[in-house]
CSV table of C-alpha atoms and ligand atoms in Angstrom, one decimal:
chain,number,residue,atom,x,y,z
Y,1176,MET,CA,0.0,0.0,0.0
Y,1177,THR,CA,1.5,3.3,-1.0
Y,1178,THR,CA,0.9,6.3,1.2
Y,1179,SER,CA,0.5,8.8,-1.7
Y,1180,ARG,CA,-3.1,7.4,-2.3
Y,1181,PRO,CA,-5.7,8.0,0.4
Y,1182,LEU,CA,-6.0,4.9,2.7
Y,1183,LEU,CA,-9.3,3.2,2.8
Y,1184,ARG,CA,-9.6,3.7,6.4
Y,1185,THR,CA,-9.2,7.5,6.0
Y,1186,LYS,CA,-11.8,7.4,3.3
Y,1187,LEU,CA,-14.2,5.5,5.3
Y,1188,LEU,CA,-13.8,7.8,8.3
Y,1189,GLN,CA,-14.3,10.8,5.9
Y,1190,TRP,CA,-17.4,9.2,4.4
Y,1191,LEU,CA,-18.9,8.5,7.8
Y,1192,LEU,CA,-17.8,11.4,9.9
Y,1193,VAL,CA,-18.4,14.3,7.6
Y,1194,PRO,CA,-22.1,13.6,7.1
Y,1195,LEU,CA,-22.5,12.7,10.8
Y,1196,ILE,CA,-20.8,16.0,11.9
Y,1197,ALA,CA,-23.2,18.0,9.5
Y,1198,LEU,CA,-26.1,16.1,10.7
Y,1199,LEU,CA,-25.2,16.7,14.4
Y,1200,ALA,CA,-24.6,20.4,13.8
Y,1201,VAL,CA,-28.0,20.9,12.2
Y,1202,ASP,CA,-29.5,19.0,15.2
Y,1203,ALA,CA,-27.6,21.1,17.7
Y,1204,VAL,CA,-28.7,24.4,16.1
Y,1205,VAL,CA,-32.3,23.2,16.0
Y,1206,SER,CA,-32.4,21.9,19.6
Y,1207,TYR,CA,-30.6,25.1,20.8
Y,1208,PHE,CA,-33.2,27.4,19.3
Y,1209,VAL,CA,-36.1,25.3,20.5
Y,1210,ALA,CA,-34.8,25.1,24.0
Y,1211,LEU,CA,-34.1,28.8,24.0
Y,1212,ARG,CA,-37.6,29.7,22.9
Y,1213,PHE,CA,-39.2,27.7,25.7
Y,1214,SER,CA,-36.9,29.3,28.4
Y,1215,GLN,CA,-37.5,32.8,27.0
Y,1216,ARG,CA,-41.3,32.1,27.4
Y,1217,ALA,CA,-40.9,31.1,31.0
Y,1218,TYR,CA,-38.8,34.2,31.8
Y,1219,ASP,CA,-41.3,36.4,29.9
Y,1220,ARG,CA,-44.2,35.0,31.9
Y,1221,SER,CA,-42.5,35.9,35.3
Y,1222,LEU,CA,-41.7,39.4,33.9
Y,1223,ALA,CA,-45.5,39.8,33.0
Y,1224,GLU,CA,-46.3,38.6,36.6
Y,1225,ILE,CA,-44.3,41.5,38.0
Y,1226,ALA,CA,-46.1,44.0,35.6
Y,1227,ARG,CA,-49.6,42.5,36.7
Y,1228,GLU,CA,-48.5,42.9,40.3
Y,1229,LEU,CA,-47.6,46.5,39.7
Y,1230,ALA,CA,-50.9,47.1,37.9
Y,1231,LEU,CA,-52.8,46.3,41.0
Y,1232,HIS,CA,-51.5,49.4,42.5
Y,1233,VAL,CA,-52.7,51.8,39.9
Y,1234,VAL,CA,-55.7,53.6,41.3
Y,1235,GLU,CA,-58.1,56.2,40.1
Y,1236,ARG,CA,-59.1,58.7,42.9
Y,1237,GLU,CA,-61.4,61.7,42.1
Y,1238,GLY,CA,-60.7,61.3,38.4
Y,1239,LYS,CA,-56.9,61.3,38.9
Y,1240,VAL,CA,-54.8,58.3,38.1
Y,1241,GLN,CA,-52.2,57.5,40.8
Y,1242,PHE,CA,-49.6,54.8,41.4
Y,1243,ASP,CA,-49.8,53.6,45.1
Y,1244,LEU,CA,-47.0,51.3,46.1
Y,1245,PRO,CA,-44.5,52.3,48.8
Y,1246,GLU,CA,-40.8,52.4,47.9
Y,1247,PRO,CA,-39.8,49.4,50.2
Y,1248,ALA,CA,-42.6,47.2,48.7
Y,1249,GLN,CA,-41.4,48.2,45.2
Y,1250,ARG,CA,-37.8,47.1,46.1
Y,1251,VAL,CA,-39.1,43.8,47.3
Y,1252,LEU,CA,-41.1,43.3,44.1
Y,1253,LEU,CA,-38.2,44.2,41.8
Y,1254,ALA,CA,-35.5,42.3,43.7
Y,1255,ASP,CA,-33.6,39.9,41.5
Y,1256,PRO,CA,-30.3,38.2,42.3
Y,1257,SER,CA,-28.8,38.3,38.8
Y,1258,ASP,CA,-30.5,40.9,36.9
Y,1259,ARG,CA,-31.5,44.6,37.2
Y,1260,VAL,CA,-35.2,45.1,36.9
Y,1261,TYR,CA,-36.7,48.6,35.9
Y,1262,PHE,CA,-40.3,49.7,35.8
Y,1263,SER,CA,-42.3,52.7,34.8
Y,1264,VAL,CA,-45.9,53.7,35.2
Y,1265,THR,CA,-47.4,56.2,32.6
Y,1266,ALA,CA,-50.9,57.6,32.7
Y,1267,ALA,CA,-53.1,57.2,29.6
Y,1268,ASP,CA,-52.5,61.0,28.8
Y,1269,GLY,CA,-48.8,60.3,28.8
Y,1270,VAL,CA,-47.9,61.7,32.2
Y,1271,HIS,CA,-45.2,59.8,33.9
Y,1272,LEU,CA,-46.4,58.5,37.3
Y,1273,ALA,CA,-43.6,56.4,38.8
Y,1274,GLY,CA,-40.4,54.5,38.1
Y,1275,ASP,CA,-37.8,55.0,35.6
Y,1276,ASN,CA,-39.0,57.3,32.8
Y,1277,ARG,CA,-36.2,56.2,30.4
Y,1278,LEU,CA,-37.8,53.0,29.5
Y,1279,PRO,CA,-38.8,52.5,25.8
Y,1280,HIS,CA,-42.4,51.9,24.8
Y,1281,ALA,CA,-43.8,49.0,22.7
Y,1282,PRO,CA,-43.6,49.8,18.9
Y,1283,ALA,CA,-47.1,48.5,18.5
Y,1284,ALA,CA,-49.3,48.2,21.6
Y,1285,ARG,CA,-51.9,45.5,21.8
Y,1286,PRO,CA,-54.7,46.4,24.2
Y,1287,GLY,CA,-55.5,43.9,26.9
Y,1288,ALA,CA,-52.5,41.6,26.5
Y,1289,PRO,CA,-48.9,42.1,27.6
Y,1290,VAL,CA,-46.4,43.0,24.7
Y,1291,PHE,CA,-42.9,41.8,24.9
Y,1292,PHE,CA,-39.9,43.2,23.0
Y,1293,SER,CA,-36.1,43.7,23.3
Y,1294,ALA,CA,-34.5,47.0,23.6
Y,1295,LEU,CA,-31.5,48.9,25.1
Y,1296,VAL,CA,-31.3,50.7,28.4
Y,1297,ASP,CA,-28.1,52.3,29.5
Y,1298,ALA,CA,-26.6,50.7,26.4
Y,1299,ARG,CA,-27.4,47.2,27.8
Y,1300,PRO,CA,-29.8,44.8,26.2
Y,1301,VAL,CA,-33.0,44.3,28.1
Y,1302,ARG,CA,-36.2,42.3,27.7
Y,1303,VAL,CA,-39.3,44.6,28.1
Y,1304,VAL,CA,-43.0,43.8,28.8
Y,1305,GLU,CA,-45.7,46.4,28.5
Y,1306,LEU,CA,-49.1,46.0,30.0
Y,1307,ASP,CA,-52.2,48.3,29.8
Y,1308,VAL,CA,-54.2,48.9,33.0
Y,1309,PRO,CA,-57.9,49.1,32.3
Y,1310,ARG,CA,-60.3,51.2,34.4
Y,1311,PRO,CA,-62.0,49.0,37.0
Y,1312,GLY,CA,-65.2,47.6,35.5
Y,1313,GLY,CA,-64.2,49.0,32.0
Y,1314,THR,CA,-61.9,48.1,29.2
Y,1315,GLU,CA,-60.3,51.5,28.2
Y,1316,PRO,CA,-56.8,51.9,29.6
Y,1317,ILE,CA,-56.0,54.4,32.3
Y,1318,ALA,CA,-52.3,53.7,32.4
Y,1319,THR,CA,-49.4,51.6,31.1
Y,1320,ILE,CA,-47.0,49.6,33.1
Y,1321,THR,CA,-43.5,48.9,31.5
Y,1322,VAL,CA,-41.2,46.4,33.2
Y,1323,ALA,CA,-37.7,45.7,31.8
Y,1324,GLU,CA,-34.9,43.4,33.0
Y,1325,THR,CA,-31.3,42.9,31.9
Y,1326,GLU,CA,-30.5,39.7,30.1
Y,1327,ASN,CA,-28.0,38.0,32.4
Y,1328,LYS,CA,-30.1,35.2,33.4
Y,1329,ARG,CA,-31.3,34.5,29.9
Y,1330,SER,CA,-27.8,34.5,28.3
Y,1331,GLY,CA,-26.5,32.4,31.2
Y,1332,LEU,CA,-29.2,29.9,30.5
Y,1333,ALA,CA,-28.6,30.1,26.7
Y,1334,ARG,CA,-24.9,29.2,27.3
Y,1335,GLU,CA,-25.9,26.3,29.6
Y,1336,ILE,CA,-28.4,24.9,26.9
Y,1337,LEU,CA,-25.7,25.3,24.2
Y,1338,LEU,CA,-23.3,23.3,26.4
Y,1339,SER,CA,-25.7,20.6,27.3
Y,1340,VAL,CA,-26.8,20.2,23.7
Y,1341,VAL,CA,-23.3,20.2,22.0
Y,1342,MET,CA,-21.2,18.3,24.5
Y,1343,PRO,CA,-23.1,15.1,24.2
Y,1344,GLN,CA,-23.0,15.4,20.4
Y,1345,LEU,CA,-19.3,16.0,20.5
Y,1346,LEU,CA,-18.9,12.9,22.6
Y,1347,LEU,CA,-21.1,11.0,20.2
Y,1348,ILE,CA,-18.8,12.0,17.3
Y,1349,ALA,CA,-15.7,11.0,19.0
Y,1350,ILE,CA,-17.0,7.6,20.1
Y,1351,THR,CA,-18.4,7.0,16.6
Y,1352,GLY,CA,-15.0,7.9,15.1
Y,1353,LEU,CA,-13.2,5.6,17.5
Y,1354,LEU,CA,-15.6,2.8,16.8
Y,1355,VAL,CA,-15.3,3.2,13.1
Y,1356,TRP,CA,-11.5,3.5,13.2
Y,1357,ASN,CA,-11.3,0.3,15.3
Y,1358,GLY,CA,-13.7,-1.5,13.0
Y,1359,VAL,CA,-11.9,-0.6,9.9
Y,1360,GLN,CA,-8.6,-1.4,11.5
Y,1361,ARG,CA,-9.9,-4.9,12.4
Y,1362,GLY,CA,-11.6,-5.4,9.0
Y,1363,LEU,CA,-8.3,-4.6,7.2
Y,1364,ALA,CA,-6.1,-6.5,9.4
Y,1365,PRO,CA,-6.3,-9.7,7.3
Y,1366,LEU,CA,-5.1,-7.7,4.3
Y,1367,ASP,CA,-2.0,-6.5,6.2
Y,1368,THR,CA,-1.3,-10.1,7.1
Y,1369,LEU,CA,-1.7,-11.0,3.5
Y,1370,LYS,CA,0.7,-8.1,2.4
Y,1371,GLU,CA,3.3,-9.3,4.9
Y,1372,ALA,CA,3.0,-12.9,3.7
Y,1373,ILE,CA,3.6,-11.9,0.1
Y,1374,ALA,CA,6.4,-9.4,1.0
Y,1375,ARG,CA,8.3,-12.1,3.0
Y,1376,ARG,CA,8.2,-14.6,0.1
Y,1377,SER,CA,11.2,-15.4,-2.0
Y,1378,HIS,CA,10.8,-15.0,-5.8
Y,1379,THR,CA,11.1,-18.8,-6.2
Y,1380,ASP,CA,8.3,-19.7,-3.8
Y,1381,LEU,CA,5.3,-20.0,-5.9
Y,1382,ARG,CA,3.2,-22.0,-3.5
Y,1383,PRO,CA,-0.4,-20.7,-3.2
Y,1384,LEU,CA,-1.3,-18.1,-0.5
Y,1385,PRO,CA,-3.5,-19.2,2.4
Y,1386,GLU,CA,-7.1,-18.5,1.6
Y,1387,GLY,CA,-8.4,-19.0,5.2
Y,1388,GLY,CA,-8.7,-15.9,7.4
Y,1389,VAL,CA,-9.3,-13.3,4.7
Y,1390,PRO,CA,-12.7,-11.7,4.4
Y,1391,GLY,CA,-15.1,-12.9,1.7
Y,1392,GLU,CA,-14.5,-9.8,-0.4
Y,1393,VAL,CA,-10.8,-10.4,-0.6
Y,1394,GLN,CA,-11.1,-14.2,-1.3
Y,1395,PRO,CA,-11.5,-13.8,-5.1
Y,1396,LEU,CA,-8.3,-11.6,-5.1
Y,1397,VAL,CA,-6.3,-14.3,-3.2
Y,1398,ARG,CA,-7.8,-16.9,-5.5
Y,1399,ALA,CA,-6.8,-14.8,-8.7
Y,1400,ILE,CA,-3.3,-14.4,-7.2
Y,1401,ASN,CA,-3.0,-18.1,-6.5
Y,1402,ASP,CA,-4.2,-19.0,-10.1
Y,1403,LEU,CA,-1.5,-16.6,-11.4
Y,1404,MET,CA,1.1,-18.3,-9.2
Y,1405,HIS,CA,-0.1,-21.8,-10.5
Y,1406,ARG,CA,0.3,-20.6,-14.1
Y,1407,LEU,CA,3.7,-19.0,-13.4
Y,1408,ASP,CA,4.8,-22.2,-11.8
Y,1409,HIS,CA,3.8,-24.2,-14.7
Y,1410,THR,CA,5.5,-21.9,-17.2
Y,1411,LEU,CA,8.6,-21.7,-15.2
Y,1412,THR,CA,8.7,-25.5,-14.9
Y,1413,LEU,CA,8.3,-25.8,-18.7
Y,1414,GLN,CA,10.9,-23.2,-19.3
Y,1415,ASN,CA,13.5,-24.7,-17.0
Y,1416,ARG,CA,12.9,-28.1,-18.5
Y,1417,PHE,CA,13.4,-26.7,-21.9
Y,1418,ILE,CA,16.6,-24.9,-21.1
Y,1419,ALA,CA,17.9,-28.1,-19.4
Y,1420,ASP,CA,17.0,-30.1,-22.5
Y,1421,ALA,CA,18.5,-27.6,-24.9
Y,1422,ALA,CA,21.7,-27.4,-22.9
Y,1423,HIS,CA,21.9,-31.1,-22.9
Y,1424,GLN,CA,21.3,-31.3,-26.7
Y,1425,LEU,CA,24.0,-28.7,-27.4
Y,1426,LYS,CA,26.5,-30.3,-25.1
Y,1427,THR,CA,26.9,-33.6,-27.0
Y,1428,PRO,CA,27.6,-32.2,-30.5
Y,1429,VAL,CA,30.0,-29.5,-29.0
Y,1430,ALA,CA,31.9,-32.1,-27.0
Y,1431,GLY,CA,32.1,-34.3,-30.2
Y,1432,LEU,CA,33.4,-31.3,-32.2
Y,1433,ARG,CA,36.1,-30.5,-29.6
Y,1434,ALA,CA,37.3,-34.2,-29.4
Y,1435,GLN,CA,37.6,-34.3,-33.2
Y,1436,LEU,CA,39.4,-30.9,-33.3
Y,1437,GLU,CA,41.9,-32.3,-30.7
Y,1438,LEU,CA,42.6,-35.3,-32.9
Y,1439,MET,CA,43.0,-33.0,-36.0
Y,1440,LEU,CA,45.6,-31.0,-34.2
Y,1441,ARG,CA,47.8,-34.0,-33.8
Y,1442,GLU,CA,47.1,-35.3,-37.4
Y,1443,THR,CA,49.9,-34.7,-39.9
Y,1444,ASP,CA,48.7,-36.7,-42.9
Y,1445,PRO,CA,46.9,-34.2,-45.3
Y,1446,GLN,CA,44.5,-36.9,-46.6
Y,1447,ARG,CA,43.3,-37.9,-43.1
Y,1448,LEU,CA,43.1,-34.3,-42.2
Y,1449,ARG,CA,40.8,-33.6,-45.0
Y,1450,GLU,CA,38.6,-36.5,-44.1
Y,1451,ALA,CA,38.4,-35.3,-40.5
Y,1452,LEU,CA,37.6,-31.8,-41.7
Y,1453,SER,CA,34.6,-33.0,-43.7
Y,1454,ARG,CA,33.3,-35.0,-40.7
Y,1455,GLN,CA,33.7,-31.7,-38.7
Y,1456,TYR,CA,31.7,-30.0,-41.4
Y,1457,VAL,CA,28.8,-32.4,-40.9
Y,1458,GLY,CA,29.0,-31.9,-37.1
Y,1459,VAL,CA,28.9,-28.2,-37.5
Y,1460,GLU,CA,25.9,-28.5,-39.9
Y,1461,ARG,CA,24.0,-30.6,-37.3
Y,1462,LEU,CA,24.7,-28.1,-34.6
Y,1463,ALA,CA,23.7,-25.2,-36.9
Y,1464,ARG,CA,20.4,-27.0,-37.6
Y,1465,LEU,CA,19.8,-27.5,-33.8
Y,1466,VAL,CA,20.5,-23.9,-33.1
Y,1467,SER,CA,18.2,-22.7,-35.8
Y,1468,GLN,CA,15.4,-25.0,-34.7
Y,1469,LEU,CA,15.9,-23.7,-31.1
Y,1470,LEU,CA,15.6,-20.1,-32.4
Y,1471,SER,CA,12.5,-21.0,-34.5
Y,1472,LEU,CA,10.9,-22.6,-31.4
Y,1473,ALA,CA,11.6,-19.5,-29.3
Y,1474,ARG,CA,10.2,-17.3,-32.1
Y,1475,ASN,CA,7.0,-19.2,-32.1
Y,1476,GLU,CA,6.5,-19.5,-28.3
Y,1477,PRO,CA,2.9,-18.4,-27.3
Y,1478,GLU,CA,4.4,-15.3,-25.6
Y,1479,ALA,CA,6.1,-14.1,-28.7
Y,1480,LEU,CA,3.1,-14.4,-30.8
Y,1481,LYS,CA,1.1,-11.4,-29.7
Y,1482,THR,CA,2.7,-9.4,-32.6
Y,1483,VAL,CA,1.9,-11.9,-35.3
Y,1484,ARG,CA,-0.5,-10.4,-38.0
Y,1485,LEU,CA,-2.3,-12.9,-40.2
Y,1486,GLN,CA,-3.0,-11.9,-43.8
Y,1487,PRO,CA,-4.7,-13.6,-46.7
Y,1488,VAL,CA,-2.4,-16.4,-48.2
Y,1489,ASP,CA,-3.0,-18.5,-51.2
Y,1490,LEU,CA,-2.4,-22.0,-49.7
Y,1491,ASN,CA,-2.3,-23.7,-53.1
Y,1492,ALA,CA,0.4,-21.4,-54.5
Y,1493,LEU,CA,2.4,-21.6,-51.3
Y,1494,MET,CA,2.4,-25.4,-51.2
Y,1495,LEU,CA,3.5,-25.5,-54.9
Y,1496,GLU,CA,6.3,-23.2,-54.3
Y,1497,THR,CA,7.4,-25.2,-51.1
Y,1498,THR,CA,7.2,-28.5,-52.9
Y,1499,MET,CA,9.3,-27.1,-55.8
Y,1500,ASP,CA,12.0,-26.0,-53.3
Y,1501,TRP,CA,12.3,-29.4,-52.0
Y,1502,VAL,CA,12.8,-31.1,-55.3
Y,1503,PRO,CA,16.6,-31.0,-55.2
Y,1504,GLU,CA,16.7,-32.6,-51.8
Y,1505,ALA,CA,14.2,-35.3,-53.0
Y,1506,LEU,CA,16.4,-35.9,-56.1
Y,1507,LYS,CA,19.4,-36.5,-53.8
Y,1508,LYS,CA,17.6,-39.5,-52.3
Y,1509,ASP,CA,16.0,-40.5,-55.6
Y,1510,ILE,CA,12.5,-39.8,-54.1
Y,1511,ASP,CA,9.6,-39.1,-56.3
Y,1512,LEU,CA,8.2,-35.9,-54.9
Y,1513,GLY,CA,4.6,-35.2,-56.3
Y,1514,PHE,CA,2.2,-32.3,-55.9
Y,1515,GLU,CA,-1.6,-32.6,-56.4
Y,1516,GLY,CA,-3.0,-29.1,-56.1
Y,1517,LEU,CA,-6.2,-27.2,-57.1
Y,1518,ASP,CA,-6.7,-25.2,-60.3
Y,1519,ARG,CA,-7.7,-22.1,-58.3
Y,1520,PRO,CA,-6.3,-20.2,-55.3
Y,1521,LEU,CA,-7.2,-21.5,-51.8
Y,1522,VAL,CA,-7.1,-18.5,-49.5
Y,1523,ILE,CA,-6.6,-18.7,-45.8
Y,1524,GLN,CA,-5.7,-16.2,-43.1
Y,1525,GLY,CA,-1.9,-16.8,-42.2
Y,1526,ASP,CA,1.6,-15.7,-41.8
Y,1527,PRO,CA,3.4,-16.8,-45.1
Y,1528,THR,CA,6.9,-17.0,-43.4
Y,1529,ARG,CA,5.7,-19.2,-40.6
Y,1530,LEU,CA,3.5,-21.3,-42.8
Y,1531,ARG,CA,6.6,-22.0,-44.9
Y,1532,GLU,CA,8.4,-23.0,-41.8
Y,1533,LEU,CA,5.6,-25.5,-40.8
Y,1534,PHE,CA,5.6,-27.2,-44.2
Y,1535,ASP,CA,9.4,-27.2,-44.5
Y,1536,ASN,CA,9.5,-29.2,-41.4
Y,1537,LEU,CA,6.9,-31.7,-42.4
Y,1538,LEU,CA,8.5,-32.0,-45.9
Y,1539,ASP,CA,11.9,-32.3,-44.4
Y,1540,ASN,CA,10.7,-35.2,-42.2
Y,1541,ALA,CA,8.9,-37.0,-45.1
Y,1542,ILE,CA,12.0,-36.9,-47.2
Y,1543,ARG,CA,14.5,-37.5,-44.5
Y,1544,TYR,CA,12.7,-40.5,-42.9
Y,1545,SER,CA,11.6,-42.2,-46.3
Y,1546,GLN,CA,13.9,-44.9,-47.9
Y,1547,ARG,CA,15.9,-44.1,-51.0
Y,1548,GLY,CA,13.7,-44.4,-54.1
Y,1549,GLY,CA,10.4,-43.8,-52.2
Y,1550,ARG,CA,7.5,-41.4,-52.9
Y,1551,VAL,CA,6.3,-38.4,-51.2
Y,1552,THR,CA,3.0,-36.6,-52.3
Y,1553,VAL,CA,1.8,-33.2,-51.2
Y,1554,ARG,CA,-2.1,-32.8,-51.6
Y,1555,VAL,CA,-4.0,-29.5,-51.3
Y,1556,ARG,CA,-7.7,-30.1,-50.8
Y,1557,ASP,CA,-10.7,-27.8,-50.4
Y,1558,THR,CA,-13.0,-30.0,-48.3
Y,1559,ALA,CA,-14.9,-28.9,-45.1
Y,1560,ARG,CA,-11.7,-27.2,-44.1
Y,1561,PRO,CA,-8.8,-26.2,-46.3
Y,1562,THR,CA,-6.3,-29.0,-45.9
Y,1563,VAL,CA,-2.7,-29.9,-46.8
Y,1564,ALA,CA,-1.7,-33.5,-46.6
Y,1565,ILE,CA,1.8,-34.8,-46.9
Y,1566,HIS,CA,2.0,-38.5,-47.6
Y,1567,ASP,CA,5.2,-40.6,-47.6
Y,1568,ASP,CA,5.7,-44.3,-47.9
Y,1569,GLY,CA,8.5,-44.4,-45.3
Y,1570,PRO,CA,8.5,-46.6,-42.1
Y,1571,ARG,CA,5.2,-46.2,-40.2
Y,1572,ILE,CA,5.3,-44.3,-37.0
Y,1573,PRO,CA,4.0,-46.7,-34.2
Y,1574,VAL,CA,0.5,-45.7,-32.9
Y,1575,GLU,CA,1.8,-45.3,-29.4
Y,1576,GLU,CA,4.4,-42.8,-30.6
Y,1577,ARG,CA,1.9,-40.6,-32.6
Y,1578,ARG,CA,1.4,-38.2,-29.8
Y,1579,ARG,CA,4.8,-38.1,-28.4
Y,1580,ILE,CA,6.6,-37.2,-31.6
Y,1581,PHE,CA,5.1,-33.7,-31.2
Y,1582,GLU,CA,6.9,-33.3,-27.9
Y,1583,ARG,CA,10.1,-31.3,-27.9
Y,1584,PHE,CA,13.3,-33.4,-28.3
Y,1585,HIS,CA,11.4,-36.5,-28.8
Y,1586,ARG,CA,12.8,-38.8,-31.6
Y,1587,LEU,CA,12.2,-42.3,-32.6
Y,1588,LEU,CA,14.9,-44.8,-32.0
Y,1589,GLY,CA,16.6,-46.2,-35.1
Y,1590,SER,CA,15.1,-43.8,-37.5
Y,1591,GLY,CA,18.7,-43.7,-39.0
Y,1592,ALA,CA,18.7,-39.9,-39.7
Y,1593,ASP,CA,20.0,-36.9,-37.9
Y,1594,GLY,CA,17.6,-34.5,-36.3
Y,1595,SER,CA,17.1,-32.4,-33.2
Y,1596,GLY,CA,13.6,-33.5,-32.4
Y,1597,LEU,CA,12.1,-30.1,-32.5
Y,1598,GLY,CA,10.6,-29.9,-36.1
Y,1599,LEU,CA,7.1,-31.2,-35.2
Y,1600,ALA,CA,7.0,-29.2,-31.9
Y,1601,ILE,CA,7.6,-26.1,-34.1
Y,1602,ALA,CA,5.1,-27.1,-36.6
Y,1603,GLN,CA,2.6,-27.6,-33.7
Y,1604,GLU,CA,3.1,-24.1,-32.4
Y,1605,ILE,CA,2.8,-22.5,-35.8
Y,1606,ALA,CA,-0.4,-24.5,-36.4
Y,1607,ARG,CA,-1.8,-23.2,-33.1
Y,1608,ILE,CA,-1.2,-19.5,-34.2
Y,1609,HIS,CA,-3.3,-20.3,-37.3
Y,1610,ASP,CA,-6.0,-22.1,-35.4
Y,1611,ALA,CA,-5.1,-25.2,-37.5
Y,1612,GLU,CA,-4.8,-28.8,-36.5
Y,1613,ILE,CA,-2.0,-31.2,-37.3
Y,1614,SER,CA,-3.0,-34.8,-37.4
Y,1615,LEU,CA,-1.2,-38.0,-38.2
Y,1616,ALA,CA,-3.5,-40.5,-39.8
Y,1617,ASP,CA,-3.1,-44.1,-40.9
Y,1618,ASP,CA,-2.7,-44.1,-44.7
Y,1619,ALA,CA,-5.4,-45.7,-46.6
Y,1620,ASP,CA,-3.1,-48.0,-48.4
Y,1621,GLY,CA,-1.6,-49.1,-45.1
Y,1622,VAL,CA,1.9,-47.9,-46.1
Y,1623,GLY,CA,3.8,-44.8,-44.7
Y,1624,ASN,CA,2.5,-41.8,-42.9
Y,1625,THR,CA,0.2,-38.9,-43.7
Y,1626,PHE,CA,0.6,-35.6,-41.9
Y,1627,SER,CA,-2.5,-33.4,-42.4
Y,1628,VAL,CA,-2.9,-29.7,-41.6
Y,1629,SER,CA,-6.4,-28.4,-41.7
Y,1630,PHE,CA,-7.1,-24.7,-41.4
Y,1631,SER,CA,-10.3,-22.9,-40.5
Y,1632,ARG,CA,-12.3,-21.5,-43.2
Y,1633,THR,CA,-12.1,-17.8,-44.0
Y,1634,ASP,CA,-14.4,-15.4,-45.8
Y,1635,ALA,CA,-11.5,-13.5,-47.5
Y,1636,THR,CA,-11.2,-14.3,-51.2
R,2177,LIG,N1,7.4,-38.5,-41.9
R,2177,LIG,C1,8.0,-39.3,-40.9
R,2177,LIG,N2,8.3,-40.6,-41.0
R,2177,LIG,C2,8.8,-41.3,-40.0
R,2177,LIG,N3,9.1,-40.8,-38.9
R,2177,LIG,C3,8.9,-39.5,-38.7
R,2177,LIG,C4,8.3,-38.7,-39.6
R,2177,LIG,N4,8.2,-37.4,-39.1
R,2177,LIG,C5,8.7,-37.5,-37.9
R,2177,LIG,N5,9.1,-38.7,-37.6
R,2177,LIG,C6,9.7,-39.1,-36.3
R,2177,LIG,O1,9.4,-38.2,-35.4
R,2177,LIG,C7,10.5,-37.6,-34.8
R,2177,LIG,C8,10.4,-36.2,-34.4
R,2177,LIG,O2,10.4,-35.4,-35.6
R,2177,LIG,P1,10.7,-33.9,-35.5
R,2177,LIG,O3,10.6,-33.3,-36.8
R,2177,LIG,O4,10.0,-33.2,-34.4
R,2177,LIG,O5,12.3,-33.9,-35.1
R,2177,LIG,P2,13.5,-34.3,-36.0
R,2177,LIG,O6,13.2,-34.5,-37.4
R,2177,LIG,O7,14.1,-35.5,-35.3
R,2177,LIG,O8,14.5,-33.1,-35.8
R,2177,LIG,P3,14.4,-31.7,-36.5
R,2177,LIG,O9,14.2,-30.7,-35.4
R,2177,LIG,O10,15.7,-31.5,-37.2
R,2177,LIG,O11,13.3,-31.8,-37.5
R,2177,LIG,C9,11.6,-37.8,-35.7
R,2177,LIG,O12,12.9,-38.0,-35.1
R,2177,LIG,C10,11.2,-39.2,-36.4
R,2177,LIG,O13,11.6,-40.2,-35.6
R,2178,LIG,MG1,12.1,-33.0,-38.4
């Protein structure tokens, strides 16, 4: 895991905590205002009580409105441990009767009911209630009582409410964060174990990783890795075996050449030297063939084939040309090399160079393993699938060997001819690129062998 990319646990925490905090913030704001409204109402009610109490002491005597409450009684009524309380009594005609005449009046009075509003007194915020005093037995107001109090209690309570609402929420966020962190940590622990297990491995250890203990979501990943390990192991085994085989095959002719060279160095007779030299030549040719077959096999390895581009190829023309090229070789062994083609092109999708290589190998075998004076025939047919058959009348390949001759380095004992044992393996790989099939069938006449290559049909003309 690289640290440059955001970690899964950070992301999970973000996804969870950001909406949670937003939600809790909205909740806190709403609860704060609701609680504040209820407490404001309670304080307003007790402020109105004071106003009503004061209203009881407004009297009308001989047509004159008076406020009749002794100073000490006023002090008792207005006493408050945390706030300063003001009052004023104003007659209906606007004459100030008692109290503090600096108090503001309601912007819009409502007859009969107390009116509450906020204002400033001595540059300090106050909550004010205004109450009309009706004439006894009537409804028209004779005076107005105004009571105001500073807001210490109220803001103190607001702070308390805020704290009691926000603190539990903060605690909730912290606990949720911890739980999520812990959960993610526990959930991801098997991944860390897996990472450690892979990091500790040696590059040669391709055993499968343990699937137990990992969460269900990760199991497909482990399975995919194990599958890859398995294929790697298989490929490496094949490659190692091939390298060992190739080295072994190269060792024998090289050792032979070296021994002959040593002899030649001691040889003084020009005639014998010449004979040894020509034996050397044959040995070098054999070695060259082996090296070129090895290279050809490497060129046609499945891994190297991703770059191959197939193109329309006239199979009939290609086979005619290939057969013609093998005539000199056939003549050397007095073999009758025949061609039975079509009188029109037979187009398939292919790589001409590789197809040449495939049929060169089959023709080489047919001529090489046939007796002197034999017969080899190449037939091109346009049946269900375009097919090339190469028939020889040489010694028949035993049934039990028919599969194995396609394996690398496998040769039949006593064939009496040189070879590296790679020709058919190369032919097989090339056939695979072309989606073609090589088969070895019993000959109808019961003599020799017929190697057939059948291609898939193509729409190209
Ligand atoms: N037409 C054939 N008739 C008889 N035996 C055959 C024929 N084709 C192949 N074989 C047998 O199958 C073996 C494998 O053939 P393959 O072409 O793979 O290798 P090779 O001919 O020995 O070496 P090279 O790599 O040089 O072709 C041969 O050694 C031979 O014994
Ligand atoms: Mg061969």
